[in-house]
XYZ file of C-alpha atoms in Angstrom:
399
model
C 0.067 0.293 -0.099
C 1.804 3.057 -1.254
C 1.951 6.411 1.637
C -0.944 8.355 0.637
C 1.408 11.586 1.505
C 4.268 10.487 -1.021
C 4.479 11.412 -4.193
C 4.135 9.493 -7.075
C 5.964 9.779 -10.188
C 4.512 7.876 -13.598
C 6.884 5.547 -13.448
C 6.237 3.866 -9.569
C 2.233 4.075 -10.654
C 2.375 2.473 -13.537
C 4.760 -0.306 -11.934
C 2.990 -0.804 -9.284
C 0.168 -1.148 -11.318
C 1.233 -4.209 -13.598
C 2.625 -5.420 -10.025
C -1.213 -5.224 -7.858
C -3.179 -6.692 -11.886
C -0.417 -9.394 -12.102
C -1.067 -11.064 -8.390
C -4.381 -10.157 -8.623
C -4.858 -12.184 -11.760
C -3.585 -15.319 -12.871
C -3.544 -17.265 -15.968
C -7.278 -17.306 -17.622
C -8.715 -18.535 -20.663
C -11.413 -15.466 -21.976
C -12.879 -15.461 -25.484
C -13.400 -12.440 -28.198
C -13.044 -11.000 -31.571
C -9.892 -10.159 -32.951
C -9.291 -6.489 -35.077
C -6.585 -3.865 -35.503
C -4.190 -7.321 -35.631
C -0.488 -5.753 -36.615
C 1.966 -8.623 -37.504
C 5.496 -6.551 -36.307
C 8.442 -6.847 -38.404
C 9.601 -8.033 -35.251
C 7.480 -11.257 -35.561
C 4.968 -9.871 -32.516
C 1.253 -9.973 -32.687
C -0.790 -6.775 -31.716
C -4.399 -6.854 -32.011
C -7.128 -6.731 -29.625
C -9.959 -8.419 -28.263
C -14.225 -7.257 -28.258
C -17.733 -8.354 -28.110
C -20.798 -6.362 -28.146
C -19.948 -4.173 -25.073
C -15.682 -3.159 -24.824
C -12.308 -4.433 -26.044
C -9.449 -5.403 -25.361
C -5.192 -3.912 -26.266
C -3.278 -7.580 -26.532
C -0.232 -8.679 -27.209
C 1.272 -11.869 -28.796
C 4.698 -12.160 -28.635
C 7.413 -14.308 -31.327
C 8.178 -16.665 -28.599
C 4.812 -17.549 -28.120
C 2.724 -17.752 -31.698
C 5.766 -19.676 -33.520
C 4.245 -21.864 -31.572
C 0.810 -22.336 -33.810
C 0.217 -23.883 -36.986
C -2.415 -21.865 -37.951
C -2.767 -17.459 -38.681
C -5.457 -15.012 -37.346
C -7.153 -13.312 -39.399
C -9.408 -9.571 -38.300
C -12.676 -10.648 -37.331
C -11.914 -14.654 -36.125
C -13.802 -15.335 -32.873
C -10.940 -16.884 -30.674
C -10.244 -18.662 -27.881
C -6.903 -16.876 -26.346
C -5.294 -17.991 -22.466
C -3.729 -15.228 -21.206
C -2.297 -12.485 -17.672
C -3.150 -9.011 -17.921
C -0.210 -6.956 -16.719
C -0.187 -2.924 -18.193
C 3.048 -1.494 -20.450
C 4.309 0.814 -18.071
C 5.816 2.770 -21.344
C 2.139 4.210 -21.771
C -0.244 3.153 -19.450
C -1.652 0.997 -21.671
C -4.298 -2.214 -19.647
C -3.634 -5.042 -21.778
C -3.528 -8.850 -21.769
C -0.462 -10.398 -22.543
C -1.908 -13.829 -24.852
C 0.304 -17.484 -24.014
C -2.052 -19.097 -26.042
C -4.594 -18.520 -29.431
C -7.546 -21.018 -30.812
C -10.260 -20.821 -32.614
C -14.019 -20.310 -30.857
C -15.401 -23.803 -29.741
C -12.140 -25.486 -30.457
C -12.345 -26.302 -26.238
C -15.876 -28.382 -27.299
C -13.348 -30.719 -30.646
C -10.361 -31.177 -28.478
C -12.912 -32.500 -25.816
C -14.495 -34.872 -27.777
C -11.205 -35.523 -29.503
C -9.483 -36.402 -26.860
C -12.969 -39.050 -24.873
C -12.488 -40.963 -28.506
C -9.137 -41.199 -28.571
C -9.409 -42.856 -24.811
C -12.353 -44.746 -26.216
C -10.565 -46.270 -28.613
C -6.781 -46.345 -26.538
C -8.254 -48.796 -24.309
C -11.082 -50.982 -27.098
C -6.867 -52.016 -28.416
C -8.318 -49.650 -31.934
C -4.207 -47.973 -31.050
C -2.680 -51.315 -30.384
C 1.206 -52.853 -31.432
C -0.499 -55.499 -32.048
C -3.189 -54.987 -34.495
C -0.315 -52.771 -36.947
C 0.603 -54.917 -40.498
C 4.416 -54.449 -41.398
C 4.304 -52.048 -44.544
C 5.316 -54.497 -48.135
C 8.973 -54.001 -48.665
C 7.735 -54.050 -52.964
C 3.944 -53.173 -53.243
C 3.521 -54.066 -56.727
C -0.910 -51.946 -56.433
C -1.028 -48.678 -54.005
C -4.626 -47.402 -53.094
C -4.470 -43.981 -52.933
C -7.929 -42.790 -50.080
C -8.522 -39.156 -51.172
C -10.355 -36.495 -53.498
C -9.081 -35.948 -56.300
C -8.923 -32.679 -56.325
C -6.156 -32.805 -53.669
C -3.011 -31.643 -54.414
C -2.208 -33.892 -51.159
C -2.361 -36.158 -54.421
C -0.030 -34.861 -56.633
C 2.576 -34.228 -53.997
C 2.058 -38.113 -53.363
C 1.550 -39.615 -57.383
C 4.774 -37.236 -58.521
C 6.411 -38.589 -55.294
C 5.840 -42.258 -56.957
C 6.445 -41.368 -60.091
C 9.328 -40.627 -59.243
C 10.705 -43.489 -57.078
C 9.101 -46.064 -58.365
C 7.573 -45.313 -62.214
C 6.870 -48.819 -63.244
C 4.523 -49.595 -59.562
C 0.630 -49.557 -60.371
C -2.005 -46.869 -58.463
C -5.980 -46.493 -58.100
C -7.343 -44.518 -56.640
C -10.389 -44.519 -54.671
C -12.170 -40.414 -54.093
C -13.474 -39.606 -52.409
C -14.346 -35.805 -50.331
C -11.586 -35.253 -47.549
C -13.710 -32.097 -46.026
C -17.272 -30.857 -44.653
C -20.278 -32.760 -44.233
C -20.649 -36.312 -44.571
C -17.093 -36.954 -45.427
C -15.994 -38.969 -42.682
C -18.938 -41.317 -43.907
C -17.315 -42.046 -47.675
C -13.841 -41.600 -46.450
C -15.448 -44.988 -43.855
C -16.810 -47.027 -47.424
C -14.117 -46.075 -49.676
C -11.487 -46.905 -47.007
C -13.975 -50.344 -46.535
C -14.083 -50.255 -51.075
C -10.390 -50.894 -50.915
C -10.566 -53.332 -48.860
C -12.805 -55.780 -50.170
C -12.176 -55.456 -53.824
C -8.697 -56.243 -52.624
C -6.369 -54.627 -55.056
C -4.006 -53.387 -53.760
C -0.808 -54.257 -51.377
C -0.852 -51.060 -49.032
C -3.679 -48.238 -48.456
C -2.810 -44.580 -47.935
C -5.329 -42.369 -45.969
C -3.747 -38.736 -47.247
C -4.749 -35.356 -47.340
C -3.618 -31.931 -46.837
C -3.119 -29.822 -44.217
C -6.362 -27.259 -43.169
C -7.632 -26.135 -39.587
C -9.314 -27.838 -36.897
C -11.539 -28.295 -38.383
C -10.540 -28.885 -42.087
C -9.266 -32.397 -40.333
C -11.471 -34.037 -38.142
C -13.018 -35.677 -41.138
C -9.785 -38.102 -39.514
C -11.254 -37.859 -36.011
C -14.474 -39.163 -36.614
C -14.894 -42.923 -35.127
C -16.191 -44.190 -38.795
C -13.092 -43.564 -40.122
C -11.105 -45.108 -36.961
C -13.226 -47.882 -36.851
C -12.436 -48.113 -41.343
C -8.839 -48.719 -40.983
C -8.992 -50.764 -37.883
C -10.944 -53.539 -39.627
C -9.123 -52.832 -42.949
C -7.042 -55.826 -43.548
C -4.833 -53.751 -46.279
C -1.473 -51.983 -44.507
C -3.149 -48.509 -43.852
C -1.218 -45.351 -44.246
C -2.385 -42.359 -42.431
C -1.351 -39.333 -43.628
C -3.324 -36.547 -42.529
C -2.365 -32.948 -42.481
C 1.341 -31.550 -41.692
C 3.849 -33.143 -39.132
C 2.103 -30.877 -36.590
C -1.377 -32.303 -37.347
C -2.334 -35.423 -34.651
C -5.505 -37.743 -35.242
C -7.396 -40.538 -34.444
C -6.732 -41.845 -37.609
C -3.111 -41.740 -37.411
C -3.189 -43.923 -34.390
C -5.436 -46.357 -35.464
C -3.259 -46.098 -39.268
C -0.354 -49.318 -39.490
C 1.661 -46.085 -39.722
C 1.579 -42.172 -39.657
C 3.610 -40.527 -42.134
C 3.392 -36.781 -40.984
C 2.929 -35.842 -45.356
C 1.388 -37.329 -47.834
C 4.438 -36.415 -49.145
C 6.788 -39.337 -46.439
C 3.667 -41.412 -47.144
C 5.019 -41.940 -50.697
C 7.823 -42.499 -49.437
C 7.308 -44.903 -47.256
C 5.539 -46.680 -49.386
C 7.764 -47.558 -51.955
C 11.442 -48.371 -52.433
C 13.631 -45.769 -53.638
C 14.244 -46.698 -57.437
C 17.583 -44.187 -57.007
C 18.602 -46.913 -53.779
C 16.902 -50.299 -55.467
C 19.294 -49.631 -58.708
C 21.792 -48.683 -56.445
C 21.960 -51.211 -54.101
C 21.910 -53.889 -57.287
C 25.450 -52.471 -59.268
C 26.754 -52.532 -55.367
C 25.162 -56.477 -55.819
C 26.458 -57.212 -58.888
C 30.118 -55.488 -58.589
C 30.770 -57.756 -54.878
C 29.566 -60.569 -57.062
C 31.808 -59.651 -59.343
C 34.919 -58.977 -57.371
C 33.630 -62.529 -55.271
C 33.715 -64.238 -58.602
C 36.228 -63.511 -59.555
C 38.084 -64.371 -57.034
C 36.706 -67.834 -57.444
C 37.862 -68.022 -60.393
C 41.513 -66.702 -60.074
C 41.479 -70.033 -57.528
C 40.803 -71.748 -59.672
C 43.192 -70.897 -61.628
C 46.032 -71.222 -59.125
C 44.627 -74.338 -58.340
C 44.035 -76.334 -61.994
C 48.090 -74.765 -62.760
C 48.464 -77.084 -59.324
C 46.801 -80.186 -60.191
C 47.872 -79.611 -64.116
C 51.478 -79.823 -62.804
C 50.649 -83.037 -61.598
C 48.938 -83.961 -64.137
C 50.754 -86.344 -66.733
C 49.693 -86.057 -71.239
C 48.041 -89.641 -72.026
C 51.693 -90.796 -73.932
C 53.587 -89.432 -70.532
C 51.244 -92.243 -69.465
C 52.222 -94.738 -71.903
C 55.775 -94.420 -72.174
C 55.261 -94.625 -67.572
C 52.982 -97.097 -68.113
C 55.823 -99.244 -70.591
C 58.460 -98.144 -68.008
C 56.564 -100.026 -65.491
C 55.791 -102.890 -68.013
C 60.204 -103.294 -68.746
C 60.653 -103.062 -65.436
C 57.709 -106.187 -64.693
C 59.167 -107.762 -67.368
C 62.660 -107.192 -66.137
C 61.376 -108.846 -62.963
C 59.801 -111.702 -64.282
C 62.537 -112.562 -66.151
C 64.636 -113.108 -63.849
C 62.147 -113.774 -61.101
C 62.324 -117.016 -63.815
C 65.844 -116.983 -64.261
C 66.095 -117.479 -60.494
C 63.779 -120.354 -60.659
C 65.066 -122.466 -63.317
C 68.578 -121.967 -62.253
C 66.652 -123.279 -58.989
C 64.416 -126.126 -60.538
C 67.586 -126.998 -62.647
C 70.225 -127.231 -59.696
C 67.187 -129.043 -57.945
C 66.515 -131.813 -61.072
C 70.480 -132.401 -61.449
C 70.841 -133.093 -57.278
C 68.022 -134.830 -58.179
C 70.040 -136.557 -60.547
C 72.999 -137.409 -59.294
C 70.278 -139.684 -56.166
C 68.757 -141.144 -58.487
C 72.134 -141.975 -60.085
C 73.729 -142.916 -57.071
C 70.490 -145.034 -56.442
C 70.161 -147.029 -59.938
C 70.343 -150.355 -59.849
C 71.567 -150.704 -63.090
C 74.899 -148.414 -61.674
C 74.829 -151.102 -59.290
C 75.393 -154.156 -60.931
C 78.060 -152.099 -64.029
C 79.725 -152.524 -61.151
C 79.722 -155.999 -60.693
C 77.437 -156.501 -58.901
C 74.348 -159.139 -60.347
C 70.625 -158.663 -58.821
C 69.257 -162.303 -57.254
C 65.385 -163.437 -58.401
C 63.076 -166.023 -57.824
C 61.808 -168.001 -61.275
C 58.490 -166.175 -60.254
C 60.435 -163.098 -59.962
C 60.243 -162.750 -56.282
C 63.753 -160.488 -55.520
C 65.893 -162.307 -53.521
C 67.409 -160.804 -50.095
C 68.498 -163.103 -48.178
C 69.965 -166.410 -48.477
C 67.970 -168.332 -46.298
C 65.102 -167.741 -48.894
C 66.544 -170.597 -51.546
C 67.467 -174.753 -50.962
C 70.312 -176.347 -52.654
C 68.208 -177.528 -56.353
C 66.762 -173.382 -56.622
C 67.019 -172.165 -59.780
C 67.798 -168.067 -59.634
C 67.649 -165.466 -62.433
C 71.284 -163.782 -62.244
C 70.749 -159.960 -63.560
C 73.994 -158.675 -64.630
C 75.549 -155.019 -64.821
C 74.741 -156.223 -69.286
C 72.592 -158.830 -69.766
C 71.044 -161.993 -67.098
C 71.720 -165.908 -66.931
C 70.281 -168.400 -64.548
C 71.836 -170.996 -61.915
C 70.794 -173.326 -59.869
C 72.056 -172.916 -56.413
C 74.048 -176.224 -54.988
C 75.146 -174.440 -51.380
C 73.392 -172.560 -49.071
C 75.226 -170.348 -46.691
C 73.736 -168.462 -44.523
C 75.509 -165.765 -42.891
């Protein structure tokens, strides 16, 4: 409380008024219509909020308005979160705006959060329900408006990345009354026809009201029930819709959706070239290794003539060894024969008889070896070295 006897300067008064206002009013919401809007070179926004009975000056500094994804215009109905302050230099009462949104968005955000929580509780956002995108799709479906800039962006990107892929467009309005039902119907049609490998649901950027059709439950359930992998690409990178959460993949922009749906032809060709070069190097190394191995084996390999010569040499050695073995065997057998001949000669009765001995036999051919075999008057045959004679026994003497 200022001393009533103290004379205040204007600066002191404005400072005290500012402090009083700032401590008396915490952060609050206020609604009104924008007028006298000025966007300064500094990036700050200056405007007034008015209703039928009054108006108040406002400032939204660059550090705050940079976070908005839309730019207010003269006459817009808005809702602002603000603090009360006083611009001391001029003594102007004003509001410092922390956040700004179009009027009525509070109800939309409330409906958005309510549906989001409901569908999350039912499991529509669960990871186990997500379908992986095909690596090399042959045909891609697009659910969007035929007149949308987003479609042109998607088609341009697809032609650049993979011109051979086929495109099927399932046309539908993407904003306005009843658009949600038509979007859901287009998704179901694509699913029933099952002619595509992946489905892109897209539209360009806009206000929350423009994108609201993709926050409708009917669209969310159509995406969840689709058996095709679905890419949601609604709005700009900062925009998040219920469709984004339900879809198998969320793309920040339609162009990004086209990039996610297809491999890059240039990258594929580059990878193919690299694979070809690696294969060529591998084959070259393999051929070189096999060539060296062949050279090594060829040094050990004999030609047919060399093999014949080698075999002939081996055969000659075997023949020589056979002749030598036969010679040794003949010599050995000859020696055995000579020994047998000598033994036979020694045992030959004729040889004995040649030395003056005689062979005595009875006339019945019995060989006489003992004198007891004979009696006086017996006739015997005497075989001599040459010829034989008969003799009569006149005397027998035992030994």
